[in-house]
Coordinates of C-alpha atoms and ligand atoms in Angstrom, one line a residue:
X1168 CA 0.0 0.0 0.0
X1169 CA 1.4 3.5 -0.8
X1170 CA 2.6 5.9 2.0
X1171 CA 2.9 9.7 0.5
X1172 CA 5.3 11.8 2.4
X1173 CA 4.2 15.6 1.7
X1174 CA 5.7 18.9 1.2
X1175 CA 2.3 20.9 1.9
X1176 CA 4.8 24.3 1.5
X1177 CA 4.9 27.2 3.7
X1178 CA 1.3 27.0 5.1
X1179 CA -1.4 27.9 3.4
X1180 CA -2.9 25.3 1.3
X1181 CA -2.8 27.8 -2.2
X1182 CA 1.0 26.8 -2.5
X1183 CA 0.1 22.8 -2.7
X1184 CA 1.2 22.1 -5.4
X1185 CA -1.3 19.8 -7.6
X1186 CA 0.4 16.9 -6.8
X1187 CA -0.2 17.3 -3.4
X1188 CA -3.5 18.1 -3.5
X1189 CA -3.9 15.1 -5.2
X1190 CA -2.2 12.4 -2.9
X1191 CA -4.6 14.1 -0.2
X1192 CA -7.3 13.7 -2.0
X1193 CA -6.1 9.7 -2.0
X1194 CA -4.7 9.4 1.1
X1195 CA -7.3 7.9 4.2
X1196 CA -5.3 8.4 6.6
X1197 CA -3.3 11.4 7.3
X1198 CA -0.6 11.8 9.7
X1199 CA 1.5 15.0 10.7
X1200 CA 2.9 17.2 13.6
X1201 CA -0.7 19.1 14.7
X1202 CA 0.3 22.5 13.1
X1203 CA 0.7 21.2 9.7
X1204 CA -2.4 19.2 9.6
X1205 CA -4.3 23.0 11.0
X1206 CA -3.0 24.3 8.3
X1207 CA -4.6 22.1 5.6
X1208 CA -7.7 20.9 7.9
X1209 CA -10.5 21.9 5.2
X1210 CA -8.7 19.3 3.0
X1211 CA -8.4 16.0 5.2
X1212 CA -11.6 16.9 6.6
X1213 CA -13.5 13.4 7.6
X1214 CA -10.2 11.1 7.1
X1215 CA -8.8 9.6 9.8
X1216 CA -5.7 11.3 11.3
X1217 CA -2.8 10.9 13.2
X1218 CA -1.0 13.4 14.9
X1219 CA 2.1 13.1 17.4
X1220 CA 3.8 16.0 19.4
X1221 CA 7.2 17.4 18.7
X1222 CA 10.1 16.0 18.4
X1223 CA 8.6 12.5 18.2
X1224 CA 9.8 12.0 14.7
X1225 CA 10.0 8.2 14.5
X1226 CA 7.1 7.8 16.4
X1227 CA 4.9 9.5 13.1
X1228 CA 6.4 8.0 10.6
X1229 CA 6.1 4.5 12.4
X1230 CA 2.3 5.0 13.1
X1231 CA 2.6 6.8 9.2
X1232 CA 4.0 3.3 7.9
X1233 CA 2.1 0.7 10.1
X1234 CA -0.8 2.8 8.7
X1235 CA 0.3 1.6 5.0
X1236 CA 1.0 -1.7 6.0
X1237 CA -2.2 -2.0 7.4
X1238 CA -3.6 -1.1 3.8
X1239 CA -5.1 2.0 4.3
X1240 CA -3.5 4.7 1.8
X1241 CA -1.7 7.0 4.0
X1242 CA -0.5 10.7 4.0
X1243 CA 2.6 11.8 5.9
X1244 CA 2.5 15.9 5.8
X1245 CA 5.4 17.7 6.6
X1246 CA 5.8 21.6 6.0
X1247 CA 7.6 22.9 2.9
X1248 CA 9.3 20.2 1.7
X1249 CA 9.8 16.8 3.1
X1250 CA 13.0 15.8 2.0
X1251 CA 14.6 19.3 3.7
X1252 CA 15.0 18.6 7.4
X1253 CA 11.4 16.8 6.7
X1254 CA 11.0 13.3 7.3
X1255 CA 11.5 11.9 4.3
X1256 CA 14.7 10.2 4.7
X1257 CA 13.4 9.0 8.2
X1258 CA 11.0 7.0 6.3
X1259 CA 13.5 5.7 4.3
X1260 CA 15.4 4.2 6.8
X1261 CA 12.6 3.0 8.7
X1262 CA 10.7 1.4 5.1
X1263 CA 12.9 -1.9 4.8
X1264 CA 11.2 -3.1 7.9
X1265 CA 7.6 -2.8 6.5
X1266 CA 8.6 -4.5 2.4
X1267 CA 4.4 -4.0 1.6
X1268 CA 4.7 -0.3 1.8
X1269 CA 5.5 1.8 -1.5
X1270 CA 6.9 5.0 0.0
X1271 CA 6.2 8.0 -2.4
X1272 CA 7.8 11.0 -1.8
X1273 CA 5.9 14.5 -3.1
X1274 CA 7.6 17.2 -3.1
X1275 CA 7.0 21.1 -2.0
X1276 CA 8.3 24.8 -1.6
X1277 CA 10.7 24.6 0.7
X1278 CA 10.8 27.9 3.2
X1279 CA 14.2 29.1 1.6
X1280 CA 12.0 29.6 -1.8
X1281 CA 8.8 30.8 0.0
X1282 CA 10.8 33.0 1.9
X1283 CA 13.4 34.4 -1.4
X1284 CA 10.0 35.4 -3.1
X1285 CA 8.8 37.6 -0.4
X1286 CA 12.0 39.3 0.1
X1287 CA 12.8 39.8 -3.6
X1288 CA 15.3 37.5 -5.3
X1289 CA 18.2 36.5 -3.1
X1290 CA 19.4 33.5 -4.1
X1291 CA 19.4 34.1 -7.8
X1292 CA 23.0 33.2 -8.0
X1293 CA 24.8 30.1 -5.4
X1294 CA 23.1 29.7 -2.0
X1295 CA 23.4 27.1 1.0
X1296 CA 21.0 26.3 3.7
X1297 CA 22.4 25.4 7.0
X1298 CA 19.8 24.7 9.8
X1299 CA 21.3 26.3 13.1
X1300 CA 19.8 23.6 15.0
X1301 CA 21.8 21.4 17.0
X1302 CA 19.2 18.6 18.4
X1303 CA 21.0 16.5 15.4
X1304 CA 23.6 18.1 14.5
X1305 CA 26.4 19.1 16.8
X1306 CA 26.8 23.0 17.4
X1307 CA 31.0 22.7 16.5
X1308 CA 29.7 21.1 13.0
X1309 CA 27.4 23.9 12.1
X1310 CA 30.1 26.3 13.0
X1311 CA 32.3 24.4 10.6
X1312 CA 29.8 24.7 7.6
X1313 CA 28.6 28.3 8.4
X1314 CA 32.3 29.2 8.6
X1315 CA 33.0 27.3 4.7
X1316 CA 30.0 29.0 3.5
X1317 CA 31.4 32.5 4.6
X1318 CA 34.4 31.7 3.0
X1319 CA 32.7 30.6 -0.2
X1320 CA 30.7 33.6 -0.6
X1321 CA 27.7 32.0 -1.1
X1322 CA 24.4 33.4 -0.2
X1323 CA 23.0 32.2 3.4
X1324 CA 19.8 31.1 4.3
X1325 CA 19.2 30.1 8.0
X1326 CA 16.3 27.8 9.1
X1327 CA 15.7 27.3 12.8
X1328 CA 17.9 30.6 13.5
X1329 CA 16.1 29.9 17.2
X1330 CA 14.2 28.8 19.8
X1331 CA 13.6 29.0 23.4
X1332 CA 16.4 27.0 24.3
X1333 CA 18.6 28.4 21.3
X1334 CA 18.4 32.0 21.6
X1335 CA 22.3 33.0 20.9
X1336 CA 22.6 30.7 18.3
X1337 CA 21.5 33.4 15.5
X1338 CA 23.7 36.0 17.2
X1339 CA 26.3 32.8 17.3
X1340 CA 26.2 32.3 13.5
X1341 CA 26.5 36.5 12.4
X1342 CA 29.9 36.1 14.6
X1343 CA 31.1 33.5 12.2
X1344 CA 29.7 35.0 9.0
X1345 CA 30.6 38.8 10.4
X1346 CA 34.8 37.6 10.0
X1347 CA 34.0 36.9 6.3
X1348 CA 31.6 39.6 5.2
X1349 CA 31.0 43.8 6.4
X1350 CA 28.6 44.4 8.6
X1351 CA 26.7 46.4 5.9
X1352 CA 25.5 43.2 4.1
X1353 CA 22.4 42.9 2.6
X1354 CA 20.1 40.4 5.2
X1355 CA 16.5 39.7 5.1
X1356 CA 14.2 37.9 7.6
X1357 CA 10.9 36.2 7.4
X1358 CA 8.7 35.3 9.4
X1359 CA 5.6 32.9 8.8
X1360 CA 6.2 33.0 5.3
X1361 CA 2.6 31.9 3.5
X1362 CA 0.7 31.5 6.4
X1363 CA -1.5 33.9 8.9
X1364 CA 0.8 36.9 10.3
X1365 CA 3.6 36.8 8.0
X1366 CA 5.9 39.4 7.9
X1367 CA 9.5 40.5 7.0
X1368 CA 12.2 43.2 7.1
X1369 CA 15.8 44.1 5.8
X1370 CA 18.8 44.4 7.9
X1371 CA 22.3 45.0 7.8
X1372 CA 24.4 41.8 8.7
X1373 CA 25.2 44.0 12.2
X1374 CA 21.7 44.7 12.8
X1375 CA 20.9 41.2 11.9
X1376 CA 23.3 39.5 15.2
X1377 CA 21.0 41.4 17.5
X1378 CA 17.5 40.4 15.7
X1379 CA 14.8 38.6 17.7
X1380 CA 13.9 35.4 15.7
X1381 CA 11.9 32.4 16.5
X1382 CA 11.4 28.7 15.2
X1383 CA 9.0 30.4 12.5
X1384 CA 11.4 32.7 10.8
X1385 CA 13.9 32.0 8.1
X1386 CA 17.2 34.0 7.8
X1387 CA 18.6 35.2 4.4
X1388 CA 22.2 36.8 4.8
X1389 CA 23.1 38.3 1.6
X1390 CA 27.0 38.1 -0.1
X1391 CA 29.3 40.5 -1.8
X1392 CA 26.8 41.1 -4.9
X1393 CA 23.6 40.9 -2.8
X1394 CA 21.6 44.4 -2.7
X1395 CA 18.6 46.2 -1.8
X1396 CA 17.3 47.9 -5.5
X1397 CA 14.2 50.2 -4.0
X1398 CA 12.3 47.5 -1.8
X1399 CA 13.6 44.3 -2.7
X1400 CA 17.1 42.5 -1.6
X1401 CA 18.2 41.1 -5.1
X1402 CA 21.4 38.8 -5.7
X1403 CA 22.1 39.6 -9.7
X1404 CA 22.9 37.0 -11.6
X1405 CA 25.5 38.3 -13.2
X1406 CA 24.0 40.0 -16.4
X1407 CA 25.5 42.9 -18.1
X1408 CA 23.1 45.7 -18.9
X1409 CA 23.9 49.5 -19.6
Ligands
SAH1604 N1 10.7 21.1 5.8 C1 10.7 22.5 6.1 C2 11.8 22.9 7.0 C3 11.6 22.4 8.4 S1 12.8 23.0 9.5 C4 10.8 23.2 4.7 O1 11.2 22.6 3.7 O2 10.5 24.4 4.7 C5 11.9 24.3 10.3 C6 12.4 25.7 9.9 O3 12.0 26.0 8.6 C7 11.8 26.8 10.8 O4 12.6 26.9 12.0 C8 12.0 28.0 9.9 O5 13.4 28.4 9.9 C9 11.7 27.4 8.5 N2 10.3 27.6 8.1 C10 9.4 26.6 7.9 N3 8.2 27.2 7.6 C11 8.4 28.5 7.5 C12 7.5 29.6 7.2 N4 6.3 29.4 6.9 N5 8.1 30.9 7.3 C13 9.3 31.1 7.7 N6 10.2 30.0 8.0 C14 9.7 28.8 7.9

């Protein structure tokens, strides 16, 4: 029995793309972290769902694949996309011990590219994306990557810049990033990107150490070429015009 593990995007349900929709529209059963399945509740209305707290990763997609096993066509919903910090390579490594389920992966707008559109077009040219969490990943390897991708000039985009128990970690990363670039860099932040309240702002890379941000907020710190043309922080490609 199928198992679809969903990007549903930044929130609301107009940036599903059809694809989405559609496996919904299949799925019986649909399992997800609460928020996400608020956020597309007028879809799975009447199916059967699953939900699990926090931080109970291998718990949901468990209950997600026994679900499939057990024949019913299931739903996994993660926000933006499931294969970035989602839990589609969780279900991969859980799948060889239930052979009956076909695992289908579905893909969405990840909050990088939810969040670039809103601010302009930042990461028209080379971009990375390190998550400043460190419940997986240890806080000396992040500093490691965020330090390489100073160095490489590329442009920065920051997903879970904090939480309660995080709150230097954003402040933490500018540190790294402020030895490499001027304080005067381009940086954008947004926050509920595509859902109820969203809202952003432009800052310098300075400005940008002391910034409150949350667990909702995504982080864009410009390079070298990055710039604010009237309203919008734009990374040119690179194309010569007079
Ligand atoms: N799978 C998700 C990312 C999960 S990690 C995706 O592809 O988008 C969670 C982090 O993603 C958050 O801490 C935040 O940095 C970012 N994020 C997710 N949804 C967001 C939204 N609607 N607006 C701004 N940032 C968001």
């Amino acid at each position: 029995m199928k198992l679809f593990v969903i990007g549903i995007g930044p929130g609301h349900e107009r940036y599903l793309t059809a694809e989405a929709r559609e496996a919904l529209e299949r799925a019986e059963v649909v399992a997800g972290y609460p928020l996400y399945l608020g956020l597309i509740r007028d879809l799975i209305r009447g199916k059967r769902q699953l939900s699990t707290p926090m931080r109970k990763e291998e718990v949901r997609c468990r209950m997600a694949l026994e679900s499939a096993a057990g024949g019913s066509v299931t739903a996994l919903v993660c926000s933006g996309d499931a294969g970035v910090y989602g839990m589609a390579a969780l279900v991969y490594e859980l799948a060889p011990e239930y052979p009956e389920v076909e695992v289908v992966i579905v893909p969405g707008i990840t909050a990088a590219l939810s969040a670039a559109a809103i601010l302009g077009s930042p990461l028209t040219n080379d971009f990375a994306v390190i998550s400043l969490s460190d419940l997986l990943t240890p806080w000396d390897e992040i500093e490691r990557r965020l330090a390489a991708v100073a160095a490489a000039g590329l442009v920065l985009c920051l997903y879970n810049p904090a939480s309660a128990k995080r709150r230097s970690h954003l402040k933490r990363a500018c540190d790294i990033v402020l030895r490499r670039r001027p304080e005067d860099t381009v940086c954008g932040l947004v926050r509920n990107a595509g859902r109820e309240g969203e809202s952003s702002r432009f800052l310098s890379l300075g400005e940008l150490r002391d910034a409150e941000a949350d667990m909702f907020t995504t982080v864009v710190i410009g390079n070298a070429s990055t710039a604010l043309i009237g309203e919008r922080m734009v990374t040119p490609r690179g194309y010569r015009h007079d």
